[in-house]
GROMACS .gro file of C-alpha atoms in nm:
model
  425
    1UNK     CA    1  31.212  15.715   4.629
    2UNK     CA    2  30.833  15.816   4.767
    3UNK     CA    3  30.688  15.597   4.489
    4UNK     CA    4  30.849  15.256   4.561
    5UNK     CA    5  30.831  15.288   4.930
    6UNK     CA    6  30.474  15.377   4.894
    7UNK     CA    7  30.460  15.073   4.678
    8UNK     CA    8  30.561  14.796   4.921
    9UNK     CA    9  30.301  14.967   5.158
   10UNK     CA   10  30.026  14.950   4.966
   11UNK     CA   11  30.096  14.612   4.888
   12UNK     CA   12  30.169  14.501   5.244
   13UNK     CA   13  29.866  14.660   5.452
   14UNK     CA   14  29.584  14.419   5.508
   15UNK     CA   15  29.298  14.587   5.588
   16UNK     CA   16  28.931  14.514   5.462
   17UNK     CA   17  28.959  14.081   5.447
   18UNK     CA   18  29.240  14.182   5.180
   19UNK     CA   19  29.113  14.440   4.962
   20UNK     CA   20  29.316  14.748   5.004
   21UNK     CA   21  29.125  14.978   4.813
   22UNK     CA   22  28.810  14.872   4.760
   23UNK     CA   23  28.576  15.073   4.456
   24UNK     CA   24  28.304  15.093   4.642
   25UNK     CA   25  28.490  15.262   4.905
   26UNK     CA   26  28.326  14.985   5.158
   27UNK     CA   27  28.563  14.810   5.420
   28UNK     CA   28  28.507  14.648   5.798
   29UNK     CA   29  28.759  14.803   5.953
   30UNK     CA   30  28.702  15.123   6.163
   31UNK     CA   31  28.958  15.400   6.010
   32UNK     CA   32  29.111  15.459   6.337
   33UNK     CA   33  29.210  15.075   6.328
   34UNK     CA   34  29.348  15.148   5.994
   35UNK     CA   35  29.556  15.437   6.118
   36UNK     CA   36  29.701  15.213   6.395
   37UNK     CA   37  29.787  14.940   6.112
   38UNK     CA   38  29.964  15.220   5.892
   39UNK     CA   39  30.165  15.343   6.201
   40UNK     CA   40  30.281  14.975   6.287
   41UNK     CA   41  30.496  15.000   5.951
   42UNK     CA   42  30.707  15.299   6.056
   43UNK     CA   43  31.032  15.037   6.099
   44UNK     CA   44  30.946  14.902   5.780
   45UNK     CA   45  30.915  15.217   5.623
   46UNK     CA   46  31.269  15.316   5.770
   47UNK     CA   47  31.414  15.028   5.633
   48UNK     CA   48  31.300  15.064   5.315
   49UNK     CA   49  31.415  15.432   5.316
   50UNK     CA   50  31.759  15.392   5.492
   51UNK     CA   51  31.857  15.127   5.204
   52UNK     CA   52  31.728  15.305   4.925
   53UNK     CA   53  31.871  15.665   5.053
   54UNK     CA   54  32.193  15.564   5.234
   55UNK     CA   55  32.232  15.180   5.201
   56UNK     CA   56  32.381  14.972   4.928
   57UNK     CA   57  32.112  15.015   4.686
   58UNK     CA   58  32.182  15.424   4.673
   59UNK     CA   59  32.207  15.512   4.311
   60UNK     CA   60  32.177  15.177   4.159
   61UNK     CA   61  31.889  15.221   3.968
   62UNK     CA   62  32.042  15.513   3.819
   63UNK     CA   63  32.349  15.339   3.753
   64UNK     CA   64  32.131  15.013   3.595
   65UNK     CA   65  31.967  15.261   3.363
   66UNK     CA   66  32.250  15.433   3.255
   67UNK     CA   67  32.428  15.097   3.162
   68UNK     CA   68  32.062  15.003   2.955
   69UNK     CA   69  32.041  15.373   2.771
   70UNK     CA   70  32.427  15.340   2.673
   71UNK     CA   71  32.397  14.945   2.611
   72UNK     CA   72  32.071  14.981   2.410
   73UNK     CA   73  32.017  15.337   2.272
   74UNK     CA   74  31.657  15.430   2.130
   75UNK     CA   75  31.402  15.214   2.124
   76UNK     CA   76  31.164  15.318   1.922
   77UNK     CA   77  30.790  15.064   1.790
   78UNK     CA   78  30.853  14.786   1.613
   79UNK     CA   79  31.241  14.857   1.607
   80UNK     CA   80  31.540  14.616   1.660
   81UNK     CA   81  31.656  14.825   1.941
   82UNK     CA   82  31.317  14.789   2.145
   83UNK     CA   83  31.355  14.376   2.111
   84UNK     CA   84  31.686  14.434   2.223
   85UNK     CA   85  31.563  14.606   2.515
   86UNK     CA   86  31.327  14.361   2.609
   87UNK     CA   87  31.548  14.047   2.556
   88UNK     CA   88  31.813  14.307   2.818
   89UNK     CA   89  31.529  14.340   3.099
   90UNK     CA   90  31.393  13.981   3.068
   91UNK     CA   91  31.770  13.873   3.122
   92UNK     CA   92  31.830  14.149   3.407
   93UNK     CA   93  31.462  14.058   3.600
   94UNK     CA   94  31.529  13.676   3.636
   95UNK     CA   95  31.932  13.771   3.757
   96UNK     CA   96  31.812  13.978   4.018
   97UNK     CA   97  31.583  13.696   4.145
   98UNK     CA   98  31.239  13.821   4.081
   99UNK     CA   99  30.960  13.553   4.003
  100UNK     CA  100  30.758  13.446   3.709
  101UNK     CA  101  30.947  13.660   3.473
  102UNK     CA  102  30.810  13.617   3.117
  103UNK     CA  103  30.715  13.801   2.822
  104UNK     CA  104  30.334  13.895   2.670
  105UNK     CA  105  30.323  13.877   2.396
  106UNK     CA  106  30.186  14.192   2.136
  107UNK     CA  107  30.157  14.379   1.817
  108UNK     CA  108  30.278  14.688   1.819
  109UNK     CA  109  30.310  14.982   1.506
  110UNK     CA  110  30.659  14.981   1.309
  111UNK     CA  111  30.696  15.373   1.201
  112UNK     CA  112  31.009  15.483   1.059
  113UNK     CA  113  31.116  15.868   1.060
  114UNK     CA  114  31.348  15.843   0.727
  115UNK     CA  115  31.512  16.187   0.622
  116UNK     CA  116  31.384  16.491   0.671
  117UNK     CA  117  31.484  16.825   0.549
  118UNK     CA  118  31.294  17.180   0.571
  119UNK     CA  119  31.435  17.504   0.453
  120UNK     CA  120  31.279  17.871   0.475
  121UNK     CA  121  31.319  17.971   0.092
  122UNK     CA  122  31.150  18.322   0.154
  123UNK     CA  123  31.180  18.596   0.255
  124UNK     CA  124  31.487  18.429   0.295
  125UNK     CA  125  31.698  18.064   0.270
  126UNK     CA  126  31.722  17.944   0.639
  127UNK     CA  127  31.759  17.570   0.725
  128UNK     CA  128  31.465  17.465   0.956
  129UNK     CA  129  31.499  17.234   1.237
  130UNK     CA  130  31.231  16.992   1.224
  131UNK     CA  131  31.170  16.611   1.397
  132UNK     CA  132  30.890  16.424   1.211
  133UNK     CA  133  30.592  16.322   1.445
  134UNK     CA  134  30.456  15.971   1.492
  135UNK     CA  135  30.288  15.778   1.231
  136UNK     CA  136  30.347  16.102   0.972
  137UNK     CA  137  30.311  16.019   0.668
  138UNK     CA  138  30.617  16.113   0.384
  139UNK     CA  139  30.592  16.398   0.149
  140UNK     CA  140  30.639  16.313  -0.241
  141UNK     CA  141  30.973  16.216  -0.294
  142UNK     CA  142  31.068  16.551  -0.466
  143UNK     CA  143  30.912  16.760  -0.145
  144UNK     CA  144  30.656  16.988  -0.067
  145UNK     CA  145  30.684  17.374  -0.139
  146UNK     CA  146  30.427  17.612  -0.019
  147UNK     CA  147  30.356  17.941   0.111
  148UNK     CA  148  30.318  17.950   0.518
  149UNK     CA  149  29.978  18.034   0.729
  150UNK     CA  150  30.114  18.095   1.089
  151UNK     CA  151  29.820  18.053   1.344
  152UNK     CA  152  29.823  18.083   1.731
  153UNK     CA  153  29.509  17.844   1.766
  154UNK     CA  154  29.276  17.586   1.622
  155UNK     CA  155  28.989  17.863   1.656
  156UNK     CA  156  29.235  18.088   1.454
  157UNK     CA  157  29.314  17.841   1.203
  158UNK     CA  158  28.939  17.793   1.158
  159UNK     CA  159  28.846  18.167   1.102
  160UNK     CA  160  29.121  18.172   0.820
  161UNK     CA  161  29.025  17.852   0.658
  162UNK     CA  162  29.002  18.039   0.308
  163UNK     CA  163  29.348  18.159   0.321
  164UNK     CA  164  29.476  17.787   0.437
  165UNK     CA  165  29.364  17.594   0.167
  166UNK     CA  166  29.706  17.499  -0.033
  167UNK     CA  167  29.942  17.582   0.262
  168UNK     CA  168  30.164  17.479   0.516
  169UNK     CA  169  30.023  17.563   0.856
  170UNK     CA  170  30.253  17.703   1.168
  171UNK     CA  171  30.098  17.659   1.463
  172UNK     CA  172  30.257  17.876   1.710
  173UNK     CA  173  30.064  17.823   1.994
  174UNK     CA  174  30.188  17.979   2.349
  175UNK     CA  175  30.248  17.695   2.579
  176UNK     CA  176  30.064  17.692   2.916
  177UNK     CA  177  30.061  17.346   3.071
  178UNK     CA  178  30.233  17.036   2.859
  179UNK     CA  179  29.861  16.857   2.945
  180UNK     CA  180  29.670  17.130   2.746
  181UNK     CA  181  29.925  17.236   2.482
  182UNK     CA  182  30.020  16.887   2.348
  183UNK     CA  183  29.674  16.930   2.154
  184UNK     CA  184  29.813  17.117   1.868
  185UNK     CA  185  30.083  16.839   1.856
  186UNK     CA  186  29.834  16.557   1.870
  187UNK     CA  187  29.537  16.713   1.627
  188UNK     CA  188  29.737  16.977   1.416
  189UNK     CA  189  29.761  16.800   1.145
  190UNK     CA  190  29.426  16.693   1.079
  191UNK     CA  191  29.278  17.043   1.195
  192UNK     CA  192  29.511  17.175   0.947
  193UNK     CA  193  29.373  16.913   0.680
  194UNK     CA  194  29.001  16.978   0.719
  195UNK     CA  195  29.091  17.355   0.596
  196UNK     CA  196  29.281  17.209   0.275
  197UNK     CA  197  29.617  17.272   0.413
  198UNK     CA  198  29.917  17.067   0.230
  199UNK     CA  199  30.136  17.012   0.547
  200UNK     CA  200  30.185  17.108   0.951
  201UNK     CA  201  30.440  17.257   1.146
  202UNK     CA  202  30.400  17.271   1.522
  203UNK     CA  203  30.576  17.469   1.742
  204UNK     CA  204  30.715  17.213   2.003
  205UNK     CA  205  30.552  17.157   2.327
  206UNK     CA  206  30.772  17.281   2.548
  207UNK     CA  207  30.832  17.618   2.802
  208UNK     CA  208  31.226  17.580   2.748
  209UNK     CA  209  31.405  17.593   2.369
  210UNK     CA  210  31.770  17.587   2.267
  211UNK     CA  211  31.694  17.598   1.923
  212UNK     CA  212  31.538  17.182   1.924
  213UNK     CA  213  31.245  17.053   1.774
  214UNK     CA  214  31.055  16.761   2.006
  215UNK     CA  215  30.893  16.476   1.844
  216UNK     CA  216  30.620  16.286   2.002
  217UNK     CA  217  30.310  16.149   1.913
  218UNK     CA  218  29.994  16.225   1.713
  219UNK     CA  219  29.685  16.143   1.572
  220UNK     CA  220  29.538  16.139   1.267
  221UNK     CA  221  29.123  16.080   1.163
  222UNK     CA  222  29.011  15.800   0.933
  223UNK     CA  223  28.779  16.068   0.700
  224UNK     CA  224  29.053  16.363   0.721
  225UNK     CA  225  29.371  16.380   0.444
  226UNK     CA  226  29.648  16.257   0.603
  227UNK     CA  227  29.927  16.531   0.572
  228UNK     CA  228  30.286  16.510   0.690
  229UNK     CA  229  30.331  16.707   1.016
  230UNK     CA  230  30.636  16.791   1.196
  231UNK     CA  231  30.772  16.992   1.501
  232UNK     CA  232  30.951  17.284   1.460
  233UNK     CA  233  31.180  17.460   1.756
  234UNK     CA  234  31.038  17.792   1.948
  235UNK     CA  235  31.242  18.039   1.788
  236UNK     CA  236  31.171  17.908   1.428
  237UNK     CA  237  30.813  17.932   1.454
  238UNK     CA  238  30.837  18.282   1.690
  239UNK     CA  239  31.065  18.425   1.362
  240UNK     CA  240  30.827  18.278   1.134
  241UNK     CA  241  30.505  18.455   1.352
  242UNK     CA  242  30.691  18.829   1.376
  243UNK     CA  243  30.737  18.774   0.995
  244UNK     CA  244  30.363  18.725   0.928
  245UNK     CA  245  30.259  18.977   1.157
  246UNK     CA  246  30.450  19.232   0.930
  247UNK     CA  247  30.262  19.085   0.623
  248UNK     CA  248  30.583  18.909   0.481
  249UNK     CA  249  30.550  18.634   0.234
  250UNK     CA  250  30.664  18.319   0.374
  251UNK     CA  251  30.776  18.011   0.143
  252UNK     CA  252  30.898  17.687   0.286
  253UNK     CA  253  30.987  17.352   0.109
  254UNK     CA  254  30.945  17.006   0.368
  255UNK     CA  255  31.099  16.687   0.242
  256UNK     CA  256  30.976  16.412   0.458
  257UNK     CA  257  31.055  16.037   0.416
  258UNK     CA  258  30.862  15.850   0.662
  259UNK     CA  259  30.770  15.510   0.633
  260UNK     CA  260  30.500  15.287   0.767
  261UNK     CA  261  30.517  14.930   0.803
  262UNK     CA  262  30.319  14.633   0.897
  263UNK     CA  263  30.252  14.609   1.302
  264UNK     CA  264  30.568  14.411   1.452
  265UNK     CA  265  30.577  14.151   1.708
  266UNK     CA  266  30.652  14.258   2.069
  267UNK     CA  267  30.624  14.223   2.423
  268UNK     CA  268  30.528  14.355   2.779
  269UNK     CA  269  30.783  14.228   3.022
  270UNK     CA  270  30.645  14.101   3.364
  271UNK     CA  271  30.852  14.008   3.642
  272UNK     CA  272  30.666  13.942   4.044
  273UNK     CA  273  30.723  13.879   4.376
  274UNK     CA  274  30.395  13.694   4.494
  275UNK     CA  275  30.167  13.790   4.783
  276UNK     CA  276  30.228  13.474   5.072
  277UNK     CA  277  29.856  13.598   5.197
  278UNK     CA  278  29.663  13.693   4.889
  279UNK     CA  279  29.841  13.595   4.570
  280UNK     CA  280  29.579  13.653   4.338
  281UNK     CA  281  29.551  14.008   4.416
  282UNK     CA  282  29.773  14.269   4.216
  283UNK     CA  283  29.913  14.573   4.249
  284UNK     CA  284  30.074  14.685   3.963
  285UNK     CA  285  30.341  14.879   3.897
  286UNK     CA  286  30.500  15.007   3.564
  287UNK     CA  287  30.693  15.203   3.327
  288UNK     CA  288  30.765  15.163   2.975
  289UNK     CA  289  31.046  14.994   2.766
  290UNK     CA  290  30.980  15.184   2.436
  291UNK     CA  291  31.115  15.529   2.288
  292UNK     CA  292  31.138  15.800   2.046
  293UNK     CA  293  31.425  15.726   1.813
  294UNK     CA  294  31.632  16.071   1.885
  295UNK     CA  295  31.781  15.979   2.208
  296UNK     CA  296  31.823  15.730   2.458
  297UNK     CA  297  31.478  15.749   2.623
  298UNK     CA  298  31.696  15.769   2.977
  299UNK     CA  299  31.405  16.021   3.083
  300UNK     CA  300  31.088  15.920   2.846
  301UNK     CA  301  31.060  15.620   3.058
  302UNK     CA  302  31.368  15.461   3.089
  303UNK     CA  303  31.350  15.620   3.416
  304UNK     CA  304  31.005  15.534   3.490
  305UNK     CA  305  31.089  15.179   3.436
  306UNK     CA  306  31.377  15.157   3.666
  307UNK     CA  307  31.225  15.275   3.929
  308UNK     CA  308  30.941  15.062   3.905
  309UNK     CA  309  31.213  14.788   3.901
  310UNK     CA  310  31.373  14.904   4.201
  311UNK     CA  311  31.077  14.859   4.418
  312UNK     CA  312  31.062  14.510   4.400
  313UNK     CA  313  31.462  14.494   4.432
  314UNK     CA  314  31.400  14.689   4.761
  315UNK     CA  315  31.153  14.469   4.913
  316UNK     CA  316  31.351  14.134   4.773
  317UNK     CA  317  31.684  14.266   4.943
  318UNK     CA  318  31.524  14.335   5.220
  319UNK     CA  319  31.388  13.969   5.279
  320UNK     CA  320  31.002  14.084   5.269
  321UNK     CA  321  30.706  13.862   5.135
  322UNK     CA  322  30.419  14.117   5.070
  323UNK     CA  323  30.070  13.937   5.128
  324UNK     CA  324  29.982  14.055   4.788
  325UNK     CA  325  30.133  14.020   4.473
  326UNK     CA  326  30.362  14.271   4.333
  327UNK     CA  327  30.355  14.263   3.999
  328UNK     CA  328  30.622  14.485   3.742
  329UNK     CA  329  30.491  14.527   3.401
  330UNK     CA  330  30.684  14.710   3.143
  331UNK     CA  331  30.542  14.813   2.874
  332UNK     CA  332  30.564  14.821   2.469
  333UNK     CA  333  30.441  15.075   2.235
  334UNK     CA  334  30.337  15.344   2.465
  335UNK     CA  335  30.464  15.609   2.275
  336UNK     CA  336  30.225  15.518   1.983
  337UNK     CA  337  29.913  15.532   2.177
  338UNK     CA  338  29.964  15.270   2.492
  339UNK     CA  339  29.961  14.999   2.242
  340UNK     CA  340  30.100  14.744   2.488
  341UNK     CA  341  29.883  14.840   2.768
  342UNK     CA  342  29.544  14.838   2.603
  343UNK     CA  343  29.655  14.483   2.502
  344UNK     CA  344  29.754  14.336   2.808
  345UNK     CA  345  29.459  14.537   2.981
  346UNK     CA  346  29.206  14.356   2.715
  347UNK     CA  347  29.440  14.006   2.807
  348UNK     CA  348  29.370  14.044   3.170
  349UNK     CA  349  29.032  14.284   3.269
  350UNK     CA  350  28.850  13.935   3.326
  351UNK     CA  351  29.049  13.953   3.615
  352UNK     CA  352  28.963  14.321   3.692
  353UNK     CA  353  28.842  14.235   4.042
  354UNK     CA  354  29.150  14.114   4.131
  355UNK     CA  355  29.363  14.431   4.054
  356UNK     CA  356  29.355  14.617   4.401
  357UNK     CA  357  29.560  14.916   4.274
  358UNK     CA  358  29.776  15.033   3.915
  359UNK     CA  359  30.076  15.262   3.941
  360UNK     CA  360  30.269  15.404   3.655
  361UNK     CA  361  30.638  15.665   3.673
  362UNK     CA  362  30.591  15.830   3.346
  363UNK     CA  363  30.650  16.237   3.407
  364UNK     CA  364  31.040  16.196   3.430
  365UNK     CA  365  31.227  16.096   3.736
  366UNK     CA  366  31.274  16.456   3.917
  367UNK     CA  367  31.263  16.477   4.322
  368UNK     CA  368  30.924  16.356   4.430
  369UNK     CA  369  30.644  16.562   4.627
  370UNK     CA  370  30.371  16.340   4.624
  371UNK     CA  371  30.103  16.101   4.446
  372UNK     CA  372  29.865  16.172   4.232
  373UNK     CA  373  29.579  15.928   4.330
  374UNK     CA  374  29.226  15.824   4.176
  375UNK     CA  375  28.975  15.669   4.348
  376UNK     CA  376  28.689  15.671   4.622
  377UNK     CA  377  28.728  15.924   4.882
  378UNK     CA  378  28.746  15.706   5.162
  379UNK     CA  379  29.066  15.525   5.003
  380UNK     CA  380  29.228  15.893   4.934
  381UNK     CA  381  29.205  15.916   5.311
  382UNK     CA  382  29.394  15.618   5.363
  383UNK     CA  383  29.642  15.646   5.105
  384UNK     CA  384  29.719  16.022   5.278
  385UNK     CA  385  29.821  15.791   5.610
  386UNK     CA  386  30.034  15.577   5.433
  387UNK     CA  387  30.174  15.924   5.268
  388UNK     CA  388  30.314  16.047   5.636
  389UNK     CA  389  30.513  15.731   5.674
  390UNK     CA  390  30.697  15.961   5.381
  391UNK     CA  391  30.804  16.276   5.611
  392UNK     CA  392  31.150  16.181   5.651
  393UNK     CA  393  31.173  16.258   5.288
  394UNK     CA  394  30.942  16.573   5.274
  395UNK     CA  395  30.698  16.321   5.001
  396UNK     CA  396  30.384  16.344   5.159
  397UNK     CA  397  30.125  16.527   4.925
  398UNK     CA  398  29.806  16.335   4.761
  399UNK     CA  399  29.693  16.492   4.486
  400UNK     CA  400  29.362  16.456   4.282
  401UNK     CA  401  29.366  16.195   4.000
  402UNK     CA  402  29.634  16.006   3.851
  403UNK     CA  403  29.652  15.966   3.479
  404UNK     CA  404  29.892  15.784   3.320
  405UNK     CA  405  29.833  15.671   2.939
  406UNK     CA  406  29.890  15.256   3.013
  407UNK     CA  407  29.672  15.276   3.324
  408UNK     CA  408  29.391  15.486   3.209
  409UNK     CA  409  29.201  15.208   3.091
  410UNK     CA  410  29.196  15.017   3.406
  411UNK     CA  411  29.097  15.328   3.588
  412UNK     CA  412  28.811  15.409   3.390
  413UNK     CA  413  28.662  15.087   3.486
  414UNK     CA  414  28.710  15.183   3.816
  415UNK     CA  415  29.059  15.020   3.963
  416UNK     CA  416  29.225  15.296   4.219
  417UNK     CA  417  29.577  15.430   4.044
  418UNK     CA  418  29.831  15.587   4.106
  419UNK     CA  419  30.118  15.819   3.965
  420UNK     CA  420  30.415  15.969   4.075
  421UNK     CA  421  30.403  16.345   4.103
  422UNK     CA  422  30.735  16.540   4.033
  423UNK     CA  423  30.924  16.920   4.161
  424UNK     CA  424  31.103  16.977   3.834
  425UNK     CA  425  31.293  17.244   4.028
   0.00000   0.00000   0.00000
């Protein structure tokens, strides 16, 4: 609820001749006249609040995503489901009034998981749960069987390079922070391949297992062997660590049948409602459309992308004109790499001057404590005054630097973003 209130007030404040944030932290206004400004929204901010919280838009972007996740399902790259999806939220945007809706067009990748099959042959026959990992390539069609390395780290795996050559490795890496862990996820498989292994297996990146494997993304190298790689669940690679510790001889056969395919056509969806003071200045808010194809993608960002949605719906039921544009984008082929974004960011960064601020909901849609914000110092302290027009619903924390995989490259040339910060608990 913090981040689309905080939304409309970023886009509504007019300070510095119309540049909210500027990135060279410069502006004519004195901050105390700023401060006065931000405290003349606290109605506004109410409003906003009361319909969101109590009014008649309470739960109904839960209730439009839960229609989309059951309607659509997955919606994995370059998949009919995902232009599904898109044709659904073009449809839904322009019904709910929003302005210039249309579609960007893109390429995107078109990866396809196929079967996939692992089993434990010794010490023992065990089935193991595995989910293929983006852009993996297949194993030969009769399989791979090989004898296991289990390894805790890359600086592990690199002191036992001898004994890896011919192998499958097991990373079972302890997980400490999703941000630092998802590296064995993202490079296993071509750390693994630089030591001659014949396959990966990655414990998932996760603190919480109920015997499931998590796919996601990763990367491979153009001068490294590309080797299939997969996730495996906690308790698979902790059995398959004890067993190695004791100096037991570890066989597993991996079937893979992944498929790669040309890049597909696709599309960021963009729906507004257009500054009446300063049209040609943006702040941008997003999610993304796309998926992994092993569930409905409710959290990973069908959430993200409804809320983003919802703050314009606020501020259009509400009968308010920002003086800036607010401008939705929803994204395609984020979960292969920000595909979409880097697109429409390479479409649009002639126009970088004219983006005052990017937001993106990406990190699930738990109960908000804050914003995690980058940019100049002087427009963190501003951003923290908007924040305590938030205290009726205990979401006033700033935190340092926002990252967000389809804003990144806008804020690395500078642009101030935004992301919503999460309690989990």
């Amino acid at each position: 609820m913090k981040y689309l209130f905080l939304v409309f007030l970023m886009n509504l404040l007019s300070q510095y001749a119309g540049k909210p944030l500027r990135r060279d932290g410069s502006y004519p206004k004195s901050f105390e006249d700023i401060k006065n400004e931000i405290a003349g929204y606290t109605d506004i901010a109410k409003a906003i609040i009361d319909l969101a919280v109590h009014g008649k838009a309470q739960n109904r972007s839960y209730e439009r995503l839960a229609v989309f996740a059951d309607t659509i399902g997955p919606r994995l790259s370059g998949s009919k489901n995902l232009d599904a999806a898109i044709k659904y939220m073009f449809s839904a945007l322009q019904k709910d009034g929003l302005e210039n809706v249309h579609l960007e067009p893109v390429k995107v990748p078109h990866w396809e998981r196929g079967e996939e099959f692992a089993m434990m042959l010794e010490p023992r026959n065990q089935s193991i749960a595995i989910l293929g990992l983006g852009n993996s390539v297949a194993t030969p069609p009769e399989g791979i069987t090989a004898e296991v390395i289990v390894v805790a780290s890359f600086d592990e795996l690199h002191k036992r390079a001898q004994e890896a050559k011919g192998k499958i490795v097991v990373y079972n890496e302890p997980f400490i922070s999703y941000g630092e862990t998802v590296q064995y996820r993202v490079r296993g498989a071509v750390e693994a391949a630089k030591v001659g292994a014949v396959a990966s297996l990655i414990r998932s990146i996760t603190s919480f297992s109920i015997h499931s494997p998590h796919t996601g993304g990763q990367s491979y190298q153009p001068d490294v062997p590309q080797i299939p790689t997969a996730c495996i669940s906690v308790e698979d690679a902790e059995m398959m660590s004890r067993m190695a510790f004791r100096g037991t001889k570890i066989v597993v056969h991996l079937k893979m049948g992944a498929k790669t395919y040309p890049d597909s056509p696709s599309f960021n969806t963009v729906a507004e409602i257009v500054g009446s003071k300063y049209p040609e200045q943006i702040v941008l808010v997003s999610g993304h459309l796309d998926s992994w194809d092993v569930g409905q993608g409710a959290m990973d960002d069908g959430g993200g992308a409804f809320i983003s949605w919802e703050a314009l719906s606020l501020i259009k039921d509400l009968g308010l004109r920002p003086k800036r544009t607010l401008r939705l984008v929803l994204w395609t082929g984020e979960e292969q790499g920000g595909i979409g974004a880097k697109q429409y960011y390479q479409l649009h960064k002639e126009n970088i001057s004219n983006f005052d601020i990017v937001m993106e909901s990406d990190e699930g849609t738990f109960k908000p404590s804050g914003l995690g914000f980058t940019g100049s110092a002087k427009a963190r302290e501003i951003v923290k005054e908007i924040m305590t027009l938030l205290l009726p619903i205990n979401a006033t924390d700033v935190y340092d630097n926002a990252d967000g995989t389809d804003i990144d490259y806008w804020m690395r040339d500078g642009v101030p973003g935004a992301e919503l910060y999460l309690r989990s608990s």
